Coordinates of C-alpha atoms and ligand atoms in Angstrom, one line a residue:
M1 CA 0.0 -0.1 0.1
T2 CA 1.5 3.4 -0.7
T3 CA 1.1 6.1 2.1
A4 CA 0.7 9.3 1.2
P5 CA 3.3 11.4 1.8
P6 CA 2.6 14.7 4.7
P7 CA 1.2 17.7 2.6
A8 CA 3.6 20.7 0.9
Q9 CA 3.0 23.5 3.4
A10 CA 3.6 27.0 1.2
D11 CA 1.5 30.8 0.7
V12 CA 0.5 30.7 -2.5
A13 CA -0.7 27.3 -4.2
V14 CA -0.7 27.4 -8.1
I15 CA -2.5 25.0 -10.2
G16 CA -1.4 24.9 -13.3
A17 CA 1.9 25.7 -14.9
G18 CA 0.8 27.2 -18.4
P19 CA 2.1 30.0 -19.1
V20 CA -0.2 32.5 -16.7
G21 CA 0.5 29.9 -13.6
L22 CA 4.3 30.0 -13.9
L23 CA 4.1 33.9 -14.3
I24 CA 2.6 34.1 -10.8
A25 CA 4.7 31.8 -9.7
L26 CA 7.5 33.4 -11.3
L27 CA 6.4 37.0 -10.0
L28 CA 5.9 35.4 -6.0
G29 CA 9.3 33.6 -5.7
R30 CA 10.9 36.7 -6.7
Q31 CA 9.5 38.5 -4.0
G32 CA 10.8 35.5 -2.0
W33 CA 7.0 33.5 -1.4
P34 CA 7.5 30.1 -1.0
V35 CA 4.6 28.8 -4.1
E36 CA 3.7 25.7 -4.7
V37 CA 2.6 24.9 -8.8
L38 CA 0.1 21.2 -9.4
E39 CA 0.5 20.6 -13.3
R40 CA -1.5 17.5 -14.1
Q41 CA 0.4 16.8 -17.1
A42 CA 4.0 15.9 -17.5
T43 CA 4.4 18.2 -20.5
T44 CA 4.1 21.1 -21.4
Y45 CA 0.7 21.5 -24.3
G46 CA 1.8 21.0 -27.5
R47 CA -0.9 22.0 -29.8
P48 CA -0.4 25.3 -31.2
R49 CA -2.0 28.8 -29.3
A50 CA -0.5 32.5 -29.3
V51 CA 2.0 34.0 -31.5
H52 CA 0.5 37.1 -31.2
L53 CA 1.3 39.3 -28.0
D54 CA 1.0 43.1 -27.1
H55 CA 3.2 45.5 -26.1
E56 CA 2.2 45.5 -22.5
A57 CA 2.2 42.2 -22.5
A58 CA 6.3 42.4 -23.8
R59 CA 6.7 45.1 -21.1
I60 CA 5.6 43.1 -18.4
L61 CA 7.8 39.8 -19.2
Q62 CA 10.5 42.4 -19.2
N63 CA 9.8 42.4 -15.4
A64 CA 9.4 38.8 -14.8
G65 CA 13.3 38.4 -16.6
I66 CA 12.0 36.8 -19.9
M67 CA 11.5 39.4 -22.6
D68 CA 14.8 39.9 -23.2
D69 CA 15.9 36.3 -24.1
L70 CA 11.8 36.1 -25.6
A71 CA 12.8 38.9 -28.4
P72 CA 14.4 37.3 -30.9
Q73 CA 13.4 34.9 -31.3
T74 CA 9.8 37.4 -31.6
E75 CA 8.6 39.1 -35.6
V76 CA 8.0 42.3 -34.8
M77 CA 3.8 42.3 -37.5
D78 CA 4.2 45.3 -39.1
S79 CA 0.3 45.1 -40.3
Y80 CA -2.5 42.9 -40.8
L81 CA -4.8 42.7 -43.6
W82 CA -8.0 42.1 -43.8
R83 CA -9.0 40.4 -47.1
N84 CA -11.9 38.8 -49.4
A85 CA -11.7 36.0 -51.3
A86 CA -10.9 39.0 -54.2
G87 CA -8.3 39.9 -52.3
T88 CA -9.6 43.2 -51.9
T89 CA -9.0 44.8 -48.1
L90 CA -11.8 45.1 -46.0
L91 CA -9.6 46.2 -43.1
W92 CA -6.2 47.4 -42.6
L93 CA -4.4 47.3 -39.5
D94 CA -1.7 48.6 -39.0
G95 CA 1.3 47.3 -36.4
A96 CA 3.2 50.4 -36.4
P97 CA 6.7 49.4 -36.0
E98 CA 8.1 52.6 -36.6
V99 CA 5.6 54.5 -33.5
P100 CA 7.3 53.9 -29.8
T101 CA 4.4 52.4 -28.1
V102 CA 3.5 53.5 -24.5
S103 CA 5.2 50.4 -23.7
G104 CA 8.1 51.0 -25.0
W105 CA 7.7 47.9 -27.4
P106 CA 6.6 47.0 -31.2
A107 CA 2.8 47.6 -31.3
S108 CA 2.6 43.8 -31.3
S109 CA 5.3 41.0 -32.2
M110 CA 4.3 37.5 -32.8
F111 CA 6.0 34.8 -31.7
H112 CA 5.7 30.9 -30.6
Q113 CA 3.7 30.4 -27.6
P114 CA 6.1 27.3 -26.0
D115 CA 9.5 29.5 -26.7
L116 CA 7.5 31.1 -23.3
E117 CA 6.6 28.6 -21.4
R118 CA 10.0 27.0 -21.6
L119 CA 12.1 30.4 -20.3
L120 CA 9.1 30.8 -18.3
A121 CA 9.3 27.6 -17.1
E122 CA 13.5 27.5 -17.3
A123 CA 13.3 31.4 -15.0
V124 CA 10.8 29.0 -12.2
G125 CA 13.1 26.5 -11.8
R126 CA 15.7 29.8 -10.8
Q127 CA 13.7 30.0 -8.1
P128 CA 14.9 28.6 -4.9
G129 CA 11.5 28.5 -3.6
V130 CA 9.1 28.2 -5.8
R131 CA 8.5 23.4 -6.4
V132 CA 6.5 22.5 -9.7
R133 CA 4.6 19.4 -9.5
T134 CA 3.7 17.9 -12.2
E135 CA 0.8 15.1 -13.3
H136 CA -0.4 15.9 -10.4
N137 CA -4.2 16.7 -11.3
V138 CA -5.9 19.5 -8.9
R139 CA -9.4 17.2 -7.4
D140 CA -10.5 19.3 -4.4
V141 CA -9.8 22.3 -1.6
V142 CA -10.5 22.5 1.6
V143 CA -10.5 25.4 3.3
G144 CA -9.8 24.8 7.1
P145 CA -7.4 26.9 9.7
A146 CA -4.1 28.9 9.6
H147 CA -1.6 27.0 9.6
G148 CA 1.3 28.8 10.4
A149 CA 1.2 32.2 8.9
A150 CA 4.0 34.4 9.5
A151 CA 4.3 36.1 13.1
G152 CA 3.1 39.5 12.0
T153 CA 0.9 38.4 8.6
A154 CA -2.9 37.6 8.1
A155 CA -3.6 34.9 9.4
G156 CA -6.9 33.4 8.7
E157 CA -7.7 30.3 7.2
S158 CA -5.5 27.9 5.4
V159 CA -7.3 25.9 2.1
S160 CA -5.6 22.5 1.6
V161 CA -5.1 21.2 -1.6
R162 CA -5.7 17.1 -2.6
A163 CA -4.2 16.0 -6.0
D164 CA -3.9 12.1 -7.4
G165 CA 0.1 11.8 -8.3
P166 CA 2.2 9.4 -10.2
G167 CA 1.0 6.4 -10.1
G168 CA -2.0 7.8 -7.7
V169 CA -0.6 8.5 -4.5
R170 CA -2.2 11.1 -3.4
A171 CA -0.4 14.5 -2.3
E172 CA -1.5 17.7 -0.2
V173 CA -0.1 21.0 -0.4
R174 CA -1.7 23.6 2.3
A175 CA -1.2 27.3 1.2
R176 CA -3.2 30.8 2.1
W177 CA -4.5 31.5 -1.7
V178 CA -5.2 29.1 -4.0
I179 CA -4.5 30.9 -7.6
G180 CA -6.3 28.2 -10.5
C181 CA -4.7 28.6 -13.5
D182 CA -5.7 26.1 -15.2
G183 CA -7.3 26.8 -17.9
A184 CA -10.9 27.1 -19.4
D185 CA -12.2 24.0 -18.4
S186 CA -11.1 25.3 -14.5
R187 CA -11.1 22.7 -12.1
I188 CA -10.9 25.7 -9.3
R189 CA -13.3 27.8 -10.6
Q190 CA -16.0 25.6 -10.5
L191 CA -14.7 24.4 -6.9
A192 CA -15.3 27.5 -6.3
G193 CA -18.2 28.0 -7.3
L194 CA -18.0 31.5 -9.5
D195 CA -19.9 32.0 -12.4
V196 CA -19.1 31.9 -16.1
A197 CA -21.2 34.3 -18.6
D198 CA -22.0 33.0 -22.1
H199 CA -20.6 36.2 -24.7
H200 CA -21.9 34.0 -27.3
Y201 CA -20.0 33.0 -29.7
Q202 CA -18.7 29.5 -31.5
A203 CA -17.0 28.0 -34.1
Q204 CA -14.7 24.9 -35.1
W205 CA -11.4 25.8 -37.1
L206 CA -8.3 23.3 -37.6
I207 CA -5.2 25.4 -36.1
V208 CA -1.8 24.9 -38.6
D209 CA 1.4 25.4 -37.5
V210 CA 4.2 24.9 -40.3
R211 CA 8.1 25.2 -40.3
P212 CA 8.7 26.2 -43.9
A213 CA 12.0 24.2 -45.6
E214 CA 13.4 27.5 -47.2
P215 CA 13.0 31.4 -45.3
V216 CA 10.1 32.0 -47.5
L217 CA 9.5 36.3 -47.6
W218 CA 5.3 36.4 -46.7
S219 CA 3.2 39.4 -47.9
P220 CA 1.7 40.6 -46.8
L221 CA 2.8 39.1 -42.9
N222 CA -0.6 39.1 -41.5
V223 CA -3.5 38.2 -43.5
Q224 CA -6.8 37.1 -42.5
V225 CA -8.8 35.1 -45.8
C226 CA -13.0 36.4 -45.0
D227 CA -13.6 33.9 -47.6
P228 CA -17.1 32.8 -47.1
A229 CA -15.8 29.5 -49.5
R230 CA -13.2 28.7 -46.9
P231 CA -12.2 31.7 -43.6
T232 CA -9.0 31.2 -42.9
T233 CA -5.5 33.1 -41.2
A234 CA -2.2 33.0 -42.3
V235 CA -0.4 35.1 -40.1
S236 CA 4.0 35.0 -38.6
G237 CA 3.6 32.6 -35.7
G238 CA 7.2 34.1 -34.8
P239 CA 10.7 33.5 -37.3
G240 CA 11.1 30.9 -39.3
R241 CA 7.5 29.9 -39.0
R242 CA 3.7 30.4 -40.4
R243 CA 0.3 29.3 -38.3
F244 CA -2.8 29.0 -40.0
E245 CA -6.3 29.2 -39.0
F246 CA -8.5 27.4 -41.4
M247 CA -12.3 27.5 -40.3
R248 CA -14.5 24.0 -40.3
L249 CA -17.6 24.7 -42.5
P250 CA -21.0 23.0 -41.7
G251 CA -19.6 20.4 -45.0
D252 CA -16.9 18.9 -43.3
P253 CA -17.0 15.1 -42.0
Q254 CA -17.4 15.1 -39.0
D255 CA -15.0 12.8 -38.8
G256 CA -10.9 13.3 -39.3
F257 CA -10.9 17.3 -40.3
D258 CA -8.2 17.6 -37.4
S259 CA -6.0 15.1 -39.1
P260 CA -2.9 16.1 -41.5
S261 CA -3.6 15.1 -44.5
T262 CA -7.2 17.3 -44.6
A263 CA -4.0 19.8 -43.4
W264 CA -1.5 18.8 -46.4
R265 CA -5.3 19.6 -48.6
L266 CA -5.6 23.1 -47.5
L267 CA -1.6 24.0 -47.5
E268 CA -1.4 23.8 -51.1
P269 CA -2.8 26.9 -51.8
W270 CA -0.3 28.3 -50.5
G271 CA 2.6 27.0 -52.4
L272 CA 3.2 24.4 -48.9
T273 CA 3.9 20.9 -49.3
P274 CA 5.8 18.1 -47.2
A275 CA 7.7 18.5 -50.1
N276 CA 8.4 22.2 -48.9
A277 CA 7.6 22.6 -45.0
V278 CA 7.7 20.1 -42.5
L279 CA 4.0 20.1 -40.3
E280 CA 4.5 20.5 -36.3
R281 CA 1.2 21.1 -35.2
H282 CA -1.8 20.5 -35.6
A283 CA -5.6 20.7 -34.0
L284 CA -9.1 21.2 -34.5
Y285 CA -10.6 24.1 -31.6
T286 CA -13.8 25.2 -30.3
F287 CA -13.5 28.3 -30.0
G288 CA -15.7 30.1 -27.1
A289 CA -16.4 33.7 -24.7
R290 CA -16.9 33.4 -21.6
L291 CA -15.8 35.9 -18.6
V292 CA -16.5 35.4 -15.1
D293 CA -18.2 37.1 -12.9
R294 CA -16.0 36.4 -9.9
W295 CA -12.0 36.7 -9.8
R296 CA -12.3 35.9 -6.7
R297 CA -14.0 33.8 -3.8
G298 CA -12.4 33.8 0.0
R299 CA -9.4 32.5 -0.9
L300 CA -9.6 31.3 -3.9
L301 CA -9.1 33.6 -7.2
V302 CA -8.9 32.1 -10.7
A303 CA -6.4 34.1 -13.1
G304 CA -5.9 33.1 -17.2
D305 CA -8.0 31.1 -19.8
A306 CA -9.5 30.1 -15.9
A307 CA -11.1 33.8 -15.9
H308 CA -11.5 34.7 -20.0
Q309 CA -11.8 33.1 -22.9
M310 CA -11.7 34.4 -26.0
P311 CA -11.3 33.7 -30.0
P312 CA -8.2 34.4 -31.0
F313 CA -9.2 36.9 -33.5
A314 CA -7.3 39.4 -31.6
G315 CA -4.3 37.5 -30.7
Q316 CA -5.5 38.5 -27.1
G317 CA -6.5 35.7 -24.6
L318 CA -2.3 34.9 -23.4
C319 CA -1.7 39.0 -23.3
S320 CA -4.9 39.0 -20.9
G321 CA -3.4 36.0 -18.9
L322 CA -1.1 38.0 -18.5
R323 CA -1.9 41.0 -17.8
D324 CA -3.8 39.3 -14.9
A325 CA -0.6 37.6 -12.9
A326 CA 1.6 41.1 -13.5
N327 CA -2.1 43.2 -11.8
L328 CA -2.0 40.0 -9.0
A329 CA 1.1 39.6 -7.7
W330 CA 2.2 42.6 -6.8
K331 CA -1.1 42.7 -5.1
L332 CA -0.5 38.9 -2.9
D333 CA 2.2 40.2 -2.1
L334 CA 0.9 43.2 0.3
V335 CA -1.7 40.7 1.5
L336 CA 1.3 38.0 2.4
G337 CA 3.7 40.9 4.0
G338 CA 1.0 41.6 5.8
R339 CA 1.4 45.7 4.1
A340 CA -2.2 45.5 2.5
P341 CA -6.3 44.1 3.7
E342 CA -7.0 41.0 1.8
T343 CA -9.7 43.2 1.1
L344 CA -7.4 44.7 -1.8
L345 CA -7.4 41.2 -4.0
D346 CA -11.4 42.4 -4.5
S347 CA -9.5 45.1 -6.3
Y348 CA -8.0 42.4 -9.5
G349 CA -11.4 41.4 -10.4
T350 CA -13.0 45.0 -10.0
E351 CA -9.4 46.1 -12.5
R352 CA -9.5 44.0 -14.5
G353 CA -12.6 43.1 -15.6
S354 CA -13.0 45.6 -17.2
Q355 CA -10.4 45.8 -19.2
V356 CA -11.1 42.3 -20.0
R357 CA -14.8 41.9 -21.1
P358 CA -14.0 44.4 -24.4
E359 CA -11.3 42.3 -25.0
I360 CA -13.5 39.5 -25.1
D361 CA -16.2 42.0 -27.1
F362 CA -13.0 42.5 -30.0
S363 CA -12.7 39.3 -30.9
V364 CA -16.1 38.5 -31.1
E365 CA -16.2 40.6 -33.0
L366 CA -13.8 40.5 -35.5
G367 CA -15.1 36.8 -35.6
K368 CA -18.3 38.3 -37.1
I369 CA -16.7 39.5 -39.3
I370 CA -14.3 36.6 -40.3
C371 CA -16.2 34.0 -39.8
V372 CA -19.1 34.9 -42.5
L373 CA -20.5 31.9 -44.6
D374 CA -23.5 33.3 -46.9
P375 CA -22.3 34.4 -49.3
A376 CA -25.1 37.3 -49.8
A377 CA -24.3 38.3 -46.8
A378 CA -19.9 38.6 -47.1
A379 CA -21.4 40.6 -50.1
A380 CA -22.8 43.5 -48.8
R381 CA -19.9 42.7 -45.8
D382 CA -18.0 44.3 -48.2
L383 CA -19.3 47.0 -49.5
D384 CA -19.7 47.9 -45.8
F385 CA -16.1 47.6 -45.0
A386 CA -14.0 48.1 -48.5
P387 CA -14.1 51.2 -48.7
L388 CA -13.1 52.2 -45.9
A389 CA -9.7 50.4 -46.2
E390 CA -9.3 52.5 -49.1
A391 CA -8.8 55.0 -47.3
G392 CA -5.7 53.6 -45.0
P393 CA -4.6 51.5 -42.3
V394 CA -6.4 52.2 -38.8
P395 CA -4.3 51.9 -36.0
L396 CA -4.0 49.1 -34.1
P397 CA -6.7 49.1 -31.0
D398 CA -5.7 51.4 -28.1
R399 CA -6.5 48.9 -25.0
P400 CA -8.4 49.5 -22.3
P401 CA -7.6 51.5 -19.0
L402 CA -8.7 49.5 -15.3
G403 CA -11.4 48.8 -13.9
A404 CA -12.5 50.6 -10.8
G405 CA -10.2 49.5 -8.3
L406 CA -7.0 50.6 -5.9
L407 CA -6.2 54.5 -7.5
L408 CA -6.5 57.7 -6.9
A409 CA -10.0 58.7 -6.9
G410 CA -11.4 61.3 -9.4
D411 CA -8.2 61.3 -11.2
P412 CA -8.7 61.0 -15.2
H413 CA -4.7 59.9 -15.6
A414 CA -5.0 56.8 -13.8
G415 CA -5.7 53.1 -14.4
K416 CA -3.9 54.2 -17.6
V417 CA -0.2 52.2 -18.7
A418 CA 2.5 54.8 -17.3
L419 CA 4.6 55.5 -20.6
Q420 CA 8.1 53.8 -20.5
A421 CA 10.7 55.4 -23.4
P422 CA 14.4 55.5 -23.2
V423 CA 15.8 57.2 -20.5
S424 CA 18.9 57.8 -19.7
R425 CA 20.8 57.9 -15.9
D426 CA 22.6 61.1 -14.6
G427 CA 26.3 61.4 -16.2
S428 CA 25.9 59.1 -18.2
S429 CA 24.9 58.1 -22.4
H430 CA 23.5 55.2 -22.0
E431 CA 19.6 54.1 -22.0
A432 CA 17.4 52.1 -20.9
R433 CA 13.9 51.7 -21.3
L434 CA 12.4 53.5 -17.9
D435 CA 11.1 50.1 -15.7
D436 CA 15.1 48.5 -16.5
A437 CA 16.5 52.1 -14.8
T438 CA 13.9 52.6 -11.9
G439 CA 14.2 48.7 -10.8
G440 CA 10.7 48.0 -11.8
G441 CA 7.5 47.9 -8.2
W442 CA 6.9 51.3 -7.0
V443 CA 7.7 54.5 -8.8
L444 CA 7.1 58.3 -7.9
L445 CA 8.2 60.4 -10.9
G446 CA 8.7 64.1 -10.7
Y447 CA 9.4 65.6 -14.0
G448 CA 11.1 69.2 -13.9
G449 CA 14.6 71.2 -15.0
D450 CA 17.5 70.7 -13.6
G451 CA 16.9 72.2 -10.7
P452 CA 17.3 69.8 -7.1
D453 CA 14.1 71.8 -6.3
E454 CA 12.1 71.0 -9.6
A455 CA 9.8 67.6 -8.9
N456 CA 12.2 66.3 -6.7
P457 CA 10.0 64.2 -4.6
A458 CA 12.2 62.4 -3.2
R459 CA 12.7 65.7 -1.4
E460 CA 9.3 66.8 -1.7
L461 CA 7.9 63.7 0.9
P462 CA 8.0 64.7 4.3
A463 CA 9.7 62.4 6.9
G464 CA 7.3 59.9 7.6
L465 CA 5.7 59.1 4.4
A466 CA 9.1 58.4 2.6
R467 CA 9.4 55.8 5.6
W468 CA 6.6 54.3 4.6
W469 CA 6.9 55.1 1.0
A470 CA 10.6 53.1 1.4
A471 CA 9.1 50.1 3.3
L472 CA 6.9 49.9 0.5
G473 CA 10.0 49.1 -1.3
G474 CA 8.9 52.6 -2.9
R475 CA 10.9 54.6 -5.0
C476 CA 11.6 58.3 -6.3
F477 CA 13.2 59.6 -9.3
R478 CA 13.5 62.6 -11.2
L479 CA 13.3 63.3 -15.5
V480 CA 15.2 66.4 -16.1
P481 CA 15.0 66.8 -20.1
G482 CA 17.9 66.5 -22.1
S483 CA 20.7 64.1 -23.4
A484 CA 23.5 65.7 -22.3
P485 CA 26.0 64.3 -18.8
R486 CA 24.9 66.8 -16.5
N487 CA 28.1 65.5 -14.1
S488 CA 31.7 66.2 -15.4
P489 CA 34.0 63.3 -14.9
G490 CA 34.4 61.9 -12.1
A491 CA 31.2 64.1 -9.7
P492 CA 28.9 62.6 -7.9
R493 CA 26.6 61.2 -10.4
D494 CA 23.1 60.9 -8.9
S495 CA 21.6 57.0 -8.8
T496 CA 17.4 59.2 -8.3
V497 CA 18.2 61.1 -12.2
L498 CA 17.0 59.8 -15.4
R499 CA 17.6 61.8 -18.6
D500 CA 15.4 62.5 -20.7
S501 CA 17.1 61.7 -23.7
T502 CA 13.9 61.3 -26.5
G503 CA 12.3 64.0 -25.0
A504 CA 9.9 61.4 -24.8
Y505 CA 8.5 61.8 -21.2
G506 CA 7.9 65.8 -21.5
G507 CA 5.6 65.4 -24.3
W508 CA 3.7 63.2 -21.7
F509 CA 4.3 64.4 -19.0
G510 CA 3.0 67.8 -20.8
A511 CA -0.5 65.5 -21.7
L512 CA -1.2 65.2 -18.4
E513 CA -0.5 69.2 -17.3
R514 CA 1.3 67.4 -14.2
D515 CA 5.0 66.9 -12.7
T516 CA 4.9 64.4 -10.2
V517 CA 2.9 60.6 -11.1
L518 CA 3.2 57.4 -9.8
I519 CA 3.5 53.9 -11.2
R520 CA 1.8 51.1 -9.9
P521 CA 4.9 47.9 -9.9
D522 CA 2.1 46.2 -13.5
S523 CA 3.4 49.6 -14.6
Y524 CA 0.0 51.3 -14.6
V525 CA -0.3 55.1 -13.1
F526 CA -1.9 54.9 -9.2
G527 CA -2.6 58.6 -10.2
T528 CA -0.6 62.2 -11.2
A529 CA -0.5 65.7 -9.3
G530 CA 1.4 68.4 -9.9
G531 CA 3.1 71.4 -8.1
P532 CA 4.2 72.2 -4.4
G533 CA 3.0 69.0 -2.2
A534 CA 2.6 66.4 -5.6
A535 CA 4.8 63.5 -4.2
G536 CA 3.3 63.9 -0.4
G537 CA -0.1 63.1 -1.9
L538 CA 0.3 61.3 -4.4
V539 CA 1.9 58.9 -0.9
G540 CA -0.4 60.8 1.4
A541 CA -3.4 58.6 -0.9
L542 CA -2.2 55.2 -1.2
R543 CA -0.9 55.0 2.1
S544 CA -4.7 55.6 2.9
A545 CA -6.2 53.0 0.1
L546 CA -4.0 51.3 0.0
A547 CA -4.6 50.8 4.6
G548 CA -8.9 51.2 3.5
A549 CA -8.1 48.7 0.0
G550 CA -12.1 47.4 -0.8
A551 CA -13.9 48.4 2.8
E552 CA -15.1 51.3 0.1
N553 CA -17.4 48.5 -1.6
P554 CA -18.5 46.1 -0.4
D555 CA -19.7 44.8 -3.6
A556 CA -15.9 44.6 -5.5
E557 CA -15.7 41.2 -6.4
R558 CA -18.8 41.6 -8.6
T559 CA -17.6 43.2 -11.9
Ligands
LIG601 C1 -5.5 28.8 -31.4 C2 -5.1 29.6 -30.5 C3 -4.9 30.8 -30.7 C4 -4.9 31.2 -29.8 N1 -3.4 32.7 -30.7 C5 -3.8 33.5 -29.1 C6 -2.6 34.6 -30.1 O1 -2.5 35.1 -30.4 N2 -2.4 35.8 -28.1 C7 -3.2 35.8 -26.9 O2 -2.7 36.1 -26.5 N3 -3.9 34.0 -26.8 C8 -3.8 33.5 -27.8 N4 -4.4 32.3 -27.5 C9 -5.2 32.3 -26.1 C10 -3.4 31.9 -25.3 O3 -3.3 30.2 -25.9 C11 -4.4 30.8 -24.0 O4 -4.8 32.6 -23.5 C12 -3.5 30.5 -22.9 O5 -2.9 29.6 -23.4 C13 -3.6 31.1 -22.0 O6 -2.8 30.2 -20.3 P1 -3.1 29.9 -19.8 O7 -1.9 29.2 -18.8 O8 -4.1 30.4 -18.8 O9 -3.7 28.5 -19.6 P2 -3.2 27.2 -20.0 O10 -2.3 27.3 -20.7 O11 -4.7 25.9 -20.6 O12 -2.4 25.7 -19.3 C14 -3.4 25.1 -18.1 C15 -3.2 24.4 -17.2 O13 -3.8 23.8 -15.9 C16 -3.0 22.4 -16.4 N5 -4.3 22.1 -15.2 C17 -5.9 22.1 -15.8 N6 -6.2 21.4 -15.2 C18 -5.4 20.8 -14.0 C19 -5.7 20.0 -12.8 N7 -7.5 20.1 -12.6 N8 -5.0 19.8 -12.2 C20 -3.2 20.6 -11.8 N9 -2.7 21.3 -13.2 C21 -5.1 21.3 -14.5 C22 -3.3 22.3 -17.6 O14 -2.9 21.0 -17.8 C23 -2.5 23.3 -17.9 O15 -1.7 22.9 -18.1 C24 -4.7 31.2 -28.5 C25 -5.4 30.3 -28.7 C26 -6.4 29.6 -28.7 C27 -6.8 28.0 -28.6

């Protein structure tokens, strides 16, 4: 008889080692929290999935220490064309690779999801406090009394997570918080009793990843063929790879549509055959559109596909999951450390729900354009869209700001992404991205002239607030215009002074009409302020907001 091992203890149990679970585990591990990750599969998911990464997601991965390695394995998207069967352009989305985005990364990059998953797994593997256990299928969770809560940290209940390990051996993890990153059919979502709203979209598509033997110049790089005879997606799958997606039609056979022979038959018109390409992966998916109505119940939370699903036409499912991870990780860090009440976690759902809902709706709307199978309806669609496309490319839509949450009340800039442009350190001509120069985390940034008293948050903060800010891990920086090194050789350098070497911050602060901004660890603006007392006002407002997190909104979990 096999005896079950004693329960493992962790602060956080992450269920599912997909990209979202791995990122949350990595971010918490980097903060020093013990994390147990339970994954039911023995190896990573082998089916073709995400190929598109947006600029915000790239910045999240930058701050997780992943993007330097992933960036060389991406292909920047120039444009995304939607054409009808005759080749007439219906929609021309401009990737505008030459235009800097607010996040400092290309608006859209194409990549291979397994590359990201491998980099995340390697980074997680370097975290001494994070353990990933594969072949552990989580069956059940039981909420019970607290165990081993560190002195001075939030006490209360803990959750016992029960899983079937290899050979059917039962495993148990006791954790203070459980995050279900267990995908679209989430067991944790079900156990938590979180309802899901259906956004009414369903279609089956055959997804095919191909690697041509010789390099091929695809023009356009990314195209949707809105042909009622076979709606088709043909996009980059990262350098050297092509992603094809073929809609399954009502007349297609019930069996065998997901076979290699079907894939090759559909690839042939694109000039791809077994003689000149390798069929790497293929799978038949049923796309849906769903969103949880609550993201947390007690000590159970959900993230990624466990919280939301959308058809892939806008390439936002994974990007949304990475945003979930970035939002949740710093909040859990504060709650675990006893620096904020548990109710802070309610703002996770309110902030993210408002962002994800429009992403789902946009993805569904794009799906409605491409998935028209009736030739007459397709012709009517073409008449509507083609004249619009003649006007030229349209920019990719902006991502929605955060919904209500831990933000400075009444500030129109709160909840938007803070600009990440190149800056240089005082006395150096070397340029770095803002988050790399500051180290990320909580940042108070003032913008002013060269004088040390101009918009200098470090000088302005009253002593009590400065201590609280430092204990939070917050840092102060002063941005000054121009790129010329300020100090003469040998003169002491001020590490809190950054130079706005491209002038981008001058423009940004000018548009804000403020000189000081408080940036959260997930790179969103907490709030902005100007004039004397701006820094103290912002830090004081943050302290109050954290102290009473969620208290003003008893129904905060409902999104
Ligand atoms: C064809 C296709 C194209 C896509 N294109 C894009 C795109 O271009 N851009 C984009 O942003 N997104 C895209 N997506 C969406 C993206 O792939 C997903 O949103 C993303 O993979 C979700 O990651 P996740 O970590 O939340 O879930 P998953 O990757 O599904 O991971 C969940 C993990 O949980 C594990 N698990 C499940 N149940 C249990 C259990 N009971 N116990 C233990 N472990 C469990 C699973 O084995 C799995 O490893 C696409 C998706 C598809 C299908």
